[in-house]
Amino acid sequence: MIKKIEHLGIAVQDIEASNALFEKLLNTSPYKNEVVEREGVLTSFFQVGESKIELLQAIHEDSPIAKYLEKNKQGIHHIAFDVDDIYAEMSRLEKEGFVLLSPEPKPGADGKMIVFLHPKSTNGVLIELCQDAQR
Ligand code: CO
């Protein structure tokens, strides 16, 4: 089951400058900064009610965020849905014709197991499914 929008991912050029901007906007500090080596990103997270904002900056040129920012301006990069059973949702969505970007969930930032859906199957929107890894 898809439970809620867990976070919105925003691709940024300069996470320090963006942290300062979102601190002013949301009137709160990021509760976490975390490097995810395998995704080539530095992230920061802001809590907004029951959802979050995730800022993403590339840490090297091969990062998906670096590639995204070669073609796009800074802005909303993905929508992440909180799911109660990531394997069940992957199987359900694959049967519905959505294209998964990896056959297995991967460890993501903020203690989650994550998988992405290819934007070609979702009206151009990169979608992440995430589930708490501890459960
Ligand atoms: Co995300």
Coordinates of N, CA, C and O and ligand atoms in Angstrom, one line a residue:
M1 N 0.8 -1.2 0.0 CA 0.0 0.0 0.0 C 0.9 1.3 0.0 O 1.9 1.3 0.7
I2 N 0.5 2.2 -0.8 CA 1.2 3.5 -0.8 C 0.5 4.4 0.3 O -0.7 4.6 0.2
K3 N 1.3 4.8 1.3 CA 0.7 5.5 2.5 C 0.7 7.0 2.4 O -0.3 7.6 2.9
K4 N 1.7 7.6 1.9 CA 1.8 9.0 1.9 C 2.9 9.5 1.0 O 3.7 8.7 0.6
I5 N 3.0 10.8 0.7 CA 4.2 11.3 0.1 C 5.2 11.4 1.2 O 5.0 12.2 2.2
E6 N 6.3 10.7 1.1 CA 7.3 10.6 2.2 C 8.2 11.9 2.1 O 8.5 12.5 3.1
H7 N 8.7 12.1 0.8 CA 9.4 13.4 0.6 C 9.4 13.8 -0.9 O 9.0 13.0 -1.7
L8 N 9.8 15.0 -1.1 CA 10.0 15.5 -2.4 C 11.5 15.7 -2.5 O 12.1 16.3 -1.6
G9 N 12.1 15.2 -3.6 CA 13.6 15.3 -3.8 C 13.8 16.5 -4.7 O 13.2 16.6 -5.8
I10 N 14.7 17.4 -4.3 CA 15.0 18.6 -5.1 C 16.5 18.6 -5.4 O 17.4 18.5 -4.5
A11 N 16.8 18.6 -6.7 CA 18.2 18.7 -7.2 C 18.7 20.1 -7.1 O 18.1 21.0 -7.6
V12 N 19.9 20.2 -6.4 CA 20.5 21.6 -6.2 C 21.9 21.6 -6.7 O 22.6 20.5 -6.6
Q13 N 22.4 22.7 -7.0 CA 23.8 22.9 -7.4 C 24.7 23.0 -6.2 O 25.8 22.5 -6.2
D14 N 24.2 23.7 -5.2 CA 25.0 24.1 -4.0 C 24.2 23.9 -2.8 O 23.3 24.7 -2.5
I15 N 24.5 22.8 -2.1 CA 23.6 22.4 -1.0 C 23.7 23.3 0.2 O 22.8 23.5 0.9
E16 N 24.9 24.0 0.3 CA 25.0 24.9 1.4 C 24.1 26.1 1.2 O 23.4 26.5 2.1
A17 N 24.1 26.6 0.0 CA 23.2 27.8 -0.3 C 21.8 27.4 -0.2 O 20.9 28.1 0.3
S18 N 21.5 26.2 -0.7 CA 20.1 25.7 -0.7 C 19.6 25.4 0.8 O 18.5 25.7 1.1
N19 N 20.5 24.9 1.6 CA 20.1 24.7 3.0 C 19.7 26.0 3.7 O 18.7 26.1 4.4
A20 N 20.5 27.0 3.4 CA 20.3 28.3 3.9 C 18.9 28.9 3.4 O 18.1 29.4 4.2
L21 N 18.7 28.7 2.1 CA 17.4 29.1 1.6 C 16.2 28.4 2.2 O 15.2 29.0 2.6
F22 N 16.3 27.1 2.3 CA 15.2 26.3 2.8 C 15.0 26.5 4.3 O 13.9 26.4 4.9
E23 N 16.1 26.8 5.0 CA 16.0 27.1 6.5 C 15.2 28.4 6.6 O 14.3 28.4 7.5
K24 N 15.4 29.3 5.8 CA 14.6 30.6 5.8 C 13.1 30.3 5.5 O 12.2 30.7 6.1
L25 N 13.0 29.5 4.4 CA 11.6 29.2 3.9 C 10.8 28.5 4.9 O 9.6 28.8 5.2
L26 N 11.4 27.4 5.5 CA 10.6 26.5 6.3 C 10.8 26.9 7.8 O 10.1 26.3 8.7
N27 N 11.7 27.8 8.1 CA 11.9 28.3 9.5 C 12.3 27.1 10.4 O 11.9 27.0 11.5
T28 N 13.1 26.2 9.8 CA 13.7 25.1 10.6 C 15.0 24.7 9.9 O 15.2 25.0 8.8
S29 N 15.8 24.0 10.7 CA 17.1 23.5 10.2 C 16.9 22.1 9.6 O 16.0 21.4 10.1
P30 N 17.8 21.7 8.7 CA 17.8 20.3 8.3 C 18.0 19.4 9.5 O 18.9 19.7 10.3
Y31 N 17.3 18.3 9.6 CA 17.5 17.4 10.8 C 18.6 16.4 10.4 O 19.1 15.6 11.3
K32 N 19.1 16.4 9.2 CA 20.1 15.4 8.8 C 20.8 15.8 7.6 O 20.2 16.4 6.6
N33 N 22.1 15.6 7.5 CA 22.9 15.7 6.3 C 23.6 14.3 6.1 O 24.1 13.8 7.1
E34 N 23.5 13.8 4.9 CA 24.0 12.4 4.7 C 24.5 12.2 3.3 O 23.8 12.6 2.4
V35 N 25.7 11.6 3.2 CA 26.2 11.2 1.9 C 25.7 9.8 1.6 O 25.8 9.0 2.5
V36 N 25.2 9.6 0.4 CA 24.9 8.3 -0.1 C 25.9 8.0 -1.2 O 25.7 8.4 -2.3
E37 N 27.0 7.3 -0.8 CA 28.1 7.1 -1.8 C 27.6 6.4 -3.1 O 27.9 6.8 -4.2
R38 N 26.8 5.3 -2.9 CA 26.4 4.5 -4.1 C 25.5 5.3 -5.1 O 25.4 5.0 -6.3
E39 N 24.9 6.4 -4.6 CA 24.1 7.3 -5.5 C 24.9 8.5 -5.9 O 24.4 9.3 -6.7
G40 N 26.0 8.7 -5.3 CA 26.8 9.9 -5.6 C 26.2 11.2 -5.2 O 26.3 12.2 -5.9
V41 N 25.5 11.2 -4.0 CA 24.8 12.4 -3.6 C 25.1 12.8 -2.2 O 25.4 11.9 -1.3
L42 N 25.1 14.0 -1.9 CA 25.0 14.6 -0.6 C 23.6 15.1 -0.4 O 23.1 15.8 -1.3
T43 N 23.0 14.6 0.7 CA 21.6 15.0 0.9 C 21.4 15.8 2.2 O 22.2 15.7 3.1
S44 N 20.3 16.6 2.3 CA 19.9 17.1 3.5 C 18.4 17.0 3.6 O 17.7 17.1 2.6
F45 N 17.9 16.8 4.8 CA 16.4 16.6 5.0 C 15.8 17.6 5.9 O 16.4 17.9 7.0
F46 N 14.7 18.1 5.5 CA 13.9 19.0 6.3 C 12.5 18.3 6.6 O 11.9 17.8 5.7
Q47 N 12.1 18.3 7.9 CA 10.8 17.8 8.2 C 9.7 18.9 7.9 O 9.9 20.1 8.3
V48 N 8.7 18.5 7.2 CA 7.6 19.5 6.9 C 6.3 18.7 7.2 O 5.8 17.9 6.4
G49 N 5.8 18.9 8.4 CA 4.6 18.1 8.9 C 5.0 16.6 8.8 O 6.0 16.2 9.3
E50 N 4.1 15.8 8.1 CA 4.4 14.4 8.1 C 5.3 14.0 6.8 O 5.6 12.9 6.6
S51 N 5.6 15.0 6.0 CA 6.5 14.8 4.9 C 7.8 15.5 5.0 O 8.0 16.2 6.0
K52 N 8.7 15.3 4.1 CA 10.0 15.9 4.1 C 10.4 16.5 2.8 O 9.8 16.2 1.8
I53 N 11.4 17.4 2.9 CA 12.1 17.9 1.7 C 13.5 17.3 1.7 O 14.2 17.4 2.7
E54 N 13.9 16.7 0.6 CA 15.2 16.1 0.5 C 16.0 16.9 -0.6 O 15.6 17.0 -1.7
L55 N 17.1 17.6 -0.1 CA 17.9 18.3 -1.1 C 19.0 17.4 -1.5 O 19.6 16.6 -0.7
L56 N 19.3 17.4 -2.8 CA 20.3 16.5 -3.4 C 21.4 17.3 -4.2 O 21.0 18.0 -5.1
Q57 N 22.6 17.1 -3.8 CA 23.7 17.7 -4.6 C 24.6 16.6 -5.0 O 24.9 15.6 -4.2
A58 N 25.1 16.6 -6.2 CA 26.1 15.6 -6.7 C 27.4 15.7 -6.0 O 27.8 16.8 -5.6
I59 N 28.0 14.5 -5.7 CA 29.4 14.6 -5.1 C 30.5 14.2 -6.2 O 31.6 14.3 -5.9
H60 N 30.0 13.8 -7.3 CA 31.0 13.6 -8.4 C 30.3 13.7 -9.8 O 29.0 13.7 -9.8
E61 N 31.0 13.7 -10.9 CA 30.4 13.9 -12.2 C 29.6 12.8 -12.7 O 28.7 13.0 -13.6
D62 N 29.8 11.6 -12.2 CA 29.0 10.5 -12.6 C 27.7 10.3 -11.8 O 26.9 9.4 -12.1
S63 N 27.5 11.2 -10.9 CA 26.3 11.1 -10.1 C 25.0 11.3 -10.9 O 25.1 12.2 -11.8
P64 N 23.9 10.6 -10.7 CA 22.7 10.8 -11.4 C 22.2 12.3 -11.3 O 21.6 12.8 -12.2
I65 N 22.6 12.9 -10.2 CA 22.2 14.3 -10.0 C 23.0 15.3 -10.9 O 22.5 16.2 -11.5
A66 N 24.3 14.9 -11.0 CA 25.2 15.7 -12.0 C 24.6 15.6 -13.4 O 24.5 16.6 -14.1
K67 N 24.2 14.4 -13.8 CA 23.7 14.2 -15.1 C 22.4 14.9 -15.3 O 22.1 15.5 -16.3
Y68 N 21.5 14.8 -14.2 CA 20.2 15.5 -14.3 C 20.5 17.0 -14.5 O 19.8 17.7 -15.3
L69 N 21.4 17.6 -13.8 CA 21.6 19.1 -13.8 C 22.4 19.5 -15.1 O 22.4 20.7 -15.4
E70 N 22.9 18.5 -15.8 CA 23.4 18.9 -17.2 C 22.3 19.2 -18.1 O 22.5 20.0 -19.0
K71 N 21.2 18.6 -17.9 CA 20.0 18.7 -18.9 C 18.9 19.6 -18.3 O 18.1 20.0 -19.1
N72 N 18.9 19.7 -17.0 CA 17.7 20.4 -16.4 C 18.2 21.5 -15.4 O 19.3 21.4 -14.9
K73 N 17.3 22.4 -15.1 CA 17.6 23.4 -14.1 C 17.4 22.8 -12.7 O 16.8 21.7 -12.6
Q74 N 17.9 23.4 -11.7 CA 17.6 23.0 -10.3 C 16.1 22.9 -10.1 O 15.4 23.8 -10.7
G75 N 15.6 22.0 -9.4 CA 14.2 21.9 -9.1 C 13.8 20.5 -8.7 O 14.6 19.7 -8.3
I76 N 12.5 20.3 -8.7 CA 12.0 19.0 -8.2 C 12.5 17.9 -9.1 O 12.3 17.9 -10.3
H77 N 13.1 16.9 -8.4 CA 13.8 15.8 -9.1 C 12.9 14.5 -9.0 O 12.8 13.8 -10.0
H78 N 12.4 14.3 -7.8 CA 11.5 13.1 -7.7 C 10.5 13.2 -6.6 O 10.7 14.1 -5.7
I79 N 9.5 12.4 -6.6 CA 8.5 12.3 -5.6 C 8.7 10.9 -5.0 O 8.8 9.9 -5.7
A80 N 8.8 10.9 -3.6 CA 8.9 9.6 -2.9 C 7.7 9.2 -2.2 O 7.2 10.1 -1.4
F81 N 7.2 8.0 -2.4 CA 6.0 7.5 -1.7 C 6.5 6.5 -0.6 O 7.3 5.7 -0.9
D82 N 5.9 6.7 0.6 CA 6.1 5.7 1.7 C 5.2 4.5 1.4 O 4.0 4.7 1.3
V83 N 5.9 3.3 1.4 CA 5.1 2.1 1.2 C 5.3 1.2 2.4 O 6.3 1.2 3.1
D84 N 4.3 0.3 2.7 CA 4.4 -0.5 3.9 C 5.1 -1.8 3.5 O 5.7 -2.5 4.4
D85 N 5.1 -2.2 2.2 CA 5.8 -3.4 1.8 C 6.3 -3.2 0.4 O 5.6 -3.3 -0.6
I86 N 7.6 -2.9 0.3 CA 8.2 -2.4 -1.0 C 8.2 -3.5 -2.0 O 7.9 -3.3 -3.2
Y87 N 8.4 -4.8 -1.6 CA 8.4 -5.9 -2.6 C 7.0 -6.1 -3.2 O 6.9 -6.3 -4.4
A88 N 6.0 -6.0 -2.3 CA 4.6 -6.1 -2.8 C 4.3 -5.0 -3.8 O 3.6 -5.2 -4.8
E89 N 4.7 -3.8 -3.5 CA 4.4 -2.6 -4.4 C 5.2 -2.7 -5.7 O 4.7 -2.4 -6.8
M90 N 6.4 -3.2 -5.6 CA 7.2 -3.4 -6.8 C 6.5 -4.4 -7.8 O 6.4 -4.2 -9.0
S91 N 6.1 -5.5 -7.2 CA 5.4 -6.5 -7.9 C 4.1 -6.0 -8.5 O 3.8 -6.2 -9.7
R92 N 3.3 -5.3 -7.7 CA 2.0 -4.8 -8.2 C 2.2 -3.8 -9.3 O 1.6 -3.9 -10.4
L93 N 3.2 -2.9 -9.2 CA 3.4 -1.9 -10.2 C 4.0 -2.4 -11.5 O 3.7 -2.0 -12.6
E94 N 4.9 -3.4 -11.3 CA 5.4 -4.1 -12.5 C 4.3 -4.7 -13.3 O 4.3 -4.6 -14.6
K95 N 3.4 -5.4 -12.6 CA 2.3 -6.0 -13.3 C 1.4 -5.0 -14.0 O 0.8 -5.2 -15.1
E96 N 1.4 -3.7 -13.5 CA 0.6 -2.7 -14.1 C 1.3 -2.0 -15.2 O 0.8 -1.1 -15.9
G97 N 2.6 -2.4 -15.5 CA 3.3 -1.9 -16.7 C 4.3 -0.8 -16.4 O 4.9 -0.3 -17.3
F98 N 4.5 -0.5 -15.1 CA 5.5 0.4 -14.7 C 6.9 -0.2 -14.8 O 7.0 -1.4 -14.5
V99 N 7.9 0.6 -15.1 CA 9.3 0.1 -15.3 C 10.1 0.4 -14.1 O 10.3 1.6 -13.7
L100 N 10.6 -0.6 -13.4 CA 11.5 -0.4 -12.2 C 12.9 -0.1 -12.7 O 13.4 -0.7 -13.6
L101 N 13.6 0.8 -12.0 CA 15.0 1.1 -12.4 C 16.0 0.1 -11.8 O 17.2 0.1 -12.2
S102 N 15.6 -0.7 -10.8 CA 16.4 -1.8 -10.3 C 15.5 -2.9 -9.9 O 14.4 -2.7 -9.5
P103 N 16.0 -4.2 -10.0 CA 15.2 -5.3 -9.7 C 15.0 -5.5 -8.2 O 14.1 -6.2 -7.8
E104 N 15.9 -5.0 -7.4 CA 15.8 -5.1 -6.0 C 15.9 -3.7 -5.3 O 16.5 -2.8 -5.9
P105 N 15.3 -3.6 -4.2 CA 15.4 -2.3 -3.4 C 16.9 -2.1 -3.0 O 17.6 -3.1 -2.8
K106 N 17.3 -0.8 -2.9 CA 18.6 -0.5 -2.5 C 18.6 0.4 -1.2 O 17.6 1.0 -1.0
P107 N 19.7 0.3 -0.4 CA 19.7 1.2 0.7 C 19.8 2.7 0.2 O 20.6 3.0 -0.6
G108 N 18.9 3.5 0.7 CA 18.9 4.9 0.4 C 19.2 5.8 1.6 O 19.6 5.2 2.6
A109 N 19.0 7.1 1.5 CA 19.3 8.0 2.6 C 18.2 7.8 3.6 O 17.1 7.3 3.4
D110 N 18.5 8.3 4.8 CA 17.6 8.4 5.9 C 17.0 7.1 6.3 O 15.8 7.0 6.7
G111 N 17.8 6.0 6.3 CA 17.3 4.7 6.8 C 16.2 4.0 6.0 O 15.4 3.4 6.6
K112 N 16.2 4.2 4.7 CA 15.2 3.7 3.9 C 15.7 2.6 2.9 O 16.9 2.7 2.5
M113 N 14.9 1.7 2.5 CA 15.1 0.9 1.3 C 14.3 1.5 0.2 O 13.1 1.8 0.4
I114 N 15.0 1.7 -0.9 CA 14.3 2.5 -2.0 C 14.4 1.8 -3.4 O 15.3 1.0 -3.6
V115 N 13.5 2.1 -4.2 CA 13.5 1.7 -5.6 C 12.9 2.9 -6.4 O 12.0 3.5 -5.9
F116 N 13.4 3.1 -7.6 CA 12.8 4.1 -8.5 C 12.0 3.5 -9.6 O 12.3 2.4 -10.1
L117 N 11.0 4.3 -10.1 CA 10.3 3.9 -11.3 C 10.8 4.8 -12.5 O 10.9 6.0 -12.3
H118 N 11.0 4.2 -13.6 CA 11.4 5.0 -14.8 C 10.4 6.0 -15.2 O 9.2 5.7 -15.3
P119 N 10.9 7.3 -15.4 CA 9.9 8.3 -15.7 C 9.2 8.1 -17.0 O 8.1 8.7 -17.2
K120 N 9.8 7.3 -17.9 CA 9.1 7.0 -19.2 C 7.8 6.3 -18.9 O 6.9 6.3 -19.8
S121 N 7.6 5.6 -17.8 CA 6.4 4.9 -17.5 C 5.5 5.7 -16.6 O 4.4 5.2 -16.2
T122 N 5.9 6.9 -16.2 CA 5.1 7.7 -15.2 C 4.9 9.1 -15.6 O 5.1 10.0 -14.7
N123 N 4.6 9.3 -16.9 CA 4.3 10.7 -17.3 C 5.5 11.6 -17.1 O 5.3 12.8 -16.8
G124 N 6.7 11.1 -17.1 CA 7.9 12.0 -17.0 C 8.3 12.3 -15.5 O 9.2 13.1 -15.3
V125 N 7.6 11.7 -14.6 CA 7.9 12.0 -13.2 C 8.7 10.8 -12.6 O 8.3 9.7 -12.6
L126 N 9.9 11.2 -12.1 CA 10.7 10.1 -11.4 C 10.1 9.9 -10.1 O 9.9 10.8 -9.3
I127 N 9.7 8.6 -9.8 CA 9.0 8.2 -8.6 C 9.9 7.2 -7.8 O 10.5 6.3 -8.4
E128 N 10.0 7.5 -6.5 CA 10.8 6.6 -5.6 C 9.8 6.0 -4.7 O 8.9 6.6 -4.2
L129 N 9.9 4.7 -4.5 CA 9.2 4.0 -3.4 C 10.2 3.8 -2.3 O 11.3 3.5 -2.5
C130 N 9.7 4.1 -1.0 CA 10.6 3.9 0.1 C 9.9 3.3 1.3 O 8.7 3.5 1.5
Q131 N 10.7 2.4 2.0 CA 10.2 1.8 3.2 C 11.2 1.8 4.2 O 12.4 1.7 3.9
D132 N 10.8 2.0 5.5 CA 11.8 2.0 6.6 C 12.6 0.7 6.5 O 12.0 -0.4 6.5
A133 N 13.9 0.8 6.6 CA 14.8 -0.4 6.4 C 14.7 -1.2 7.7 O 15.0 -2.4 7.7
Q134 N 14.4 -0.6 8.8 CA 14.4 -1.3 10.1 C 13.2 -2.3 10.3 O 13.3 -3.1 11.2
R135 N 12.2 -2.1 9.5 CA 11.0 -2.9 9.8 C 11.2 -4.3 9.4 O 11.9 -4.7 8.5
Ligands
CO1 CO 14.5 10.6 -2.4

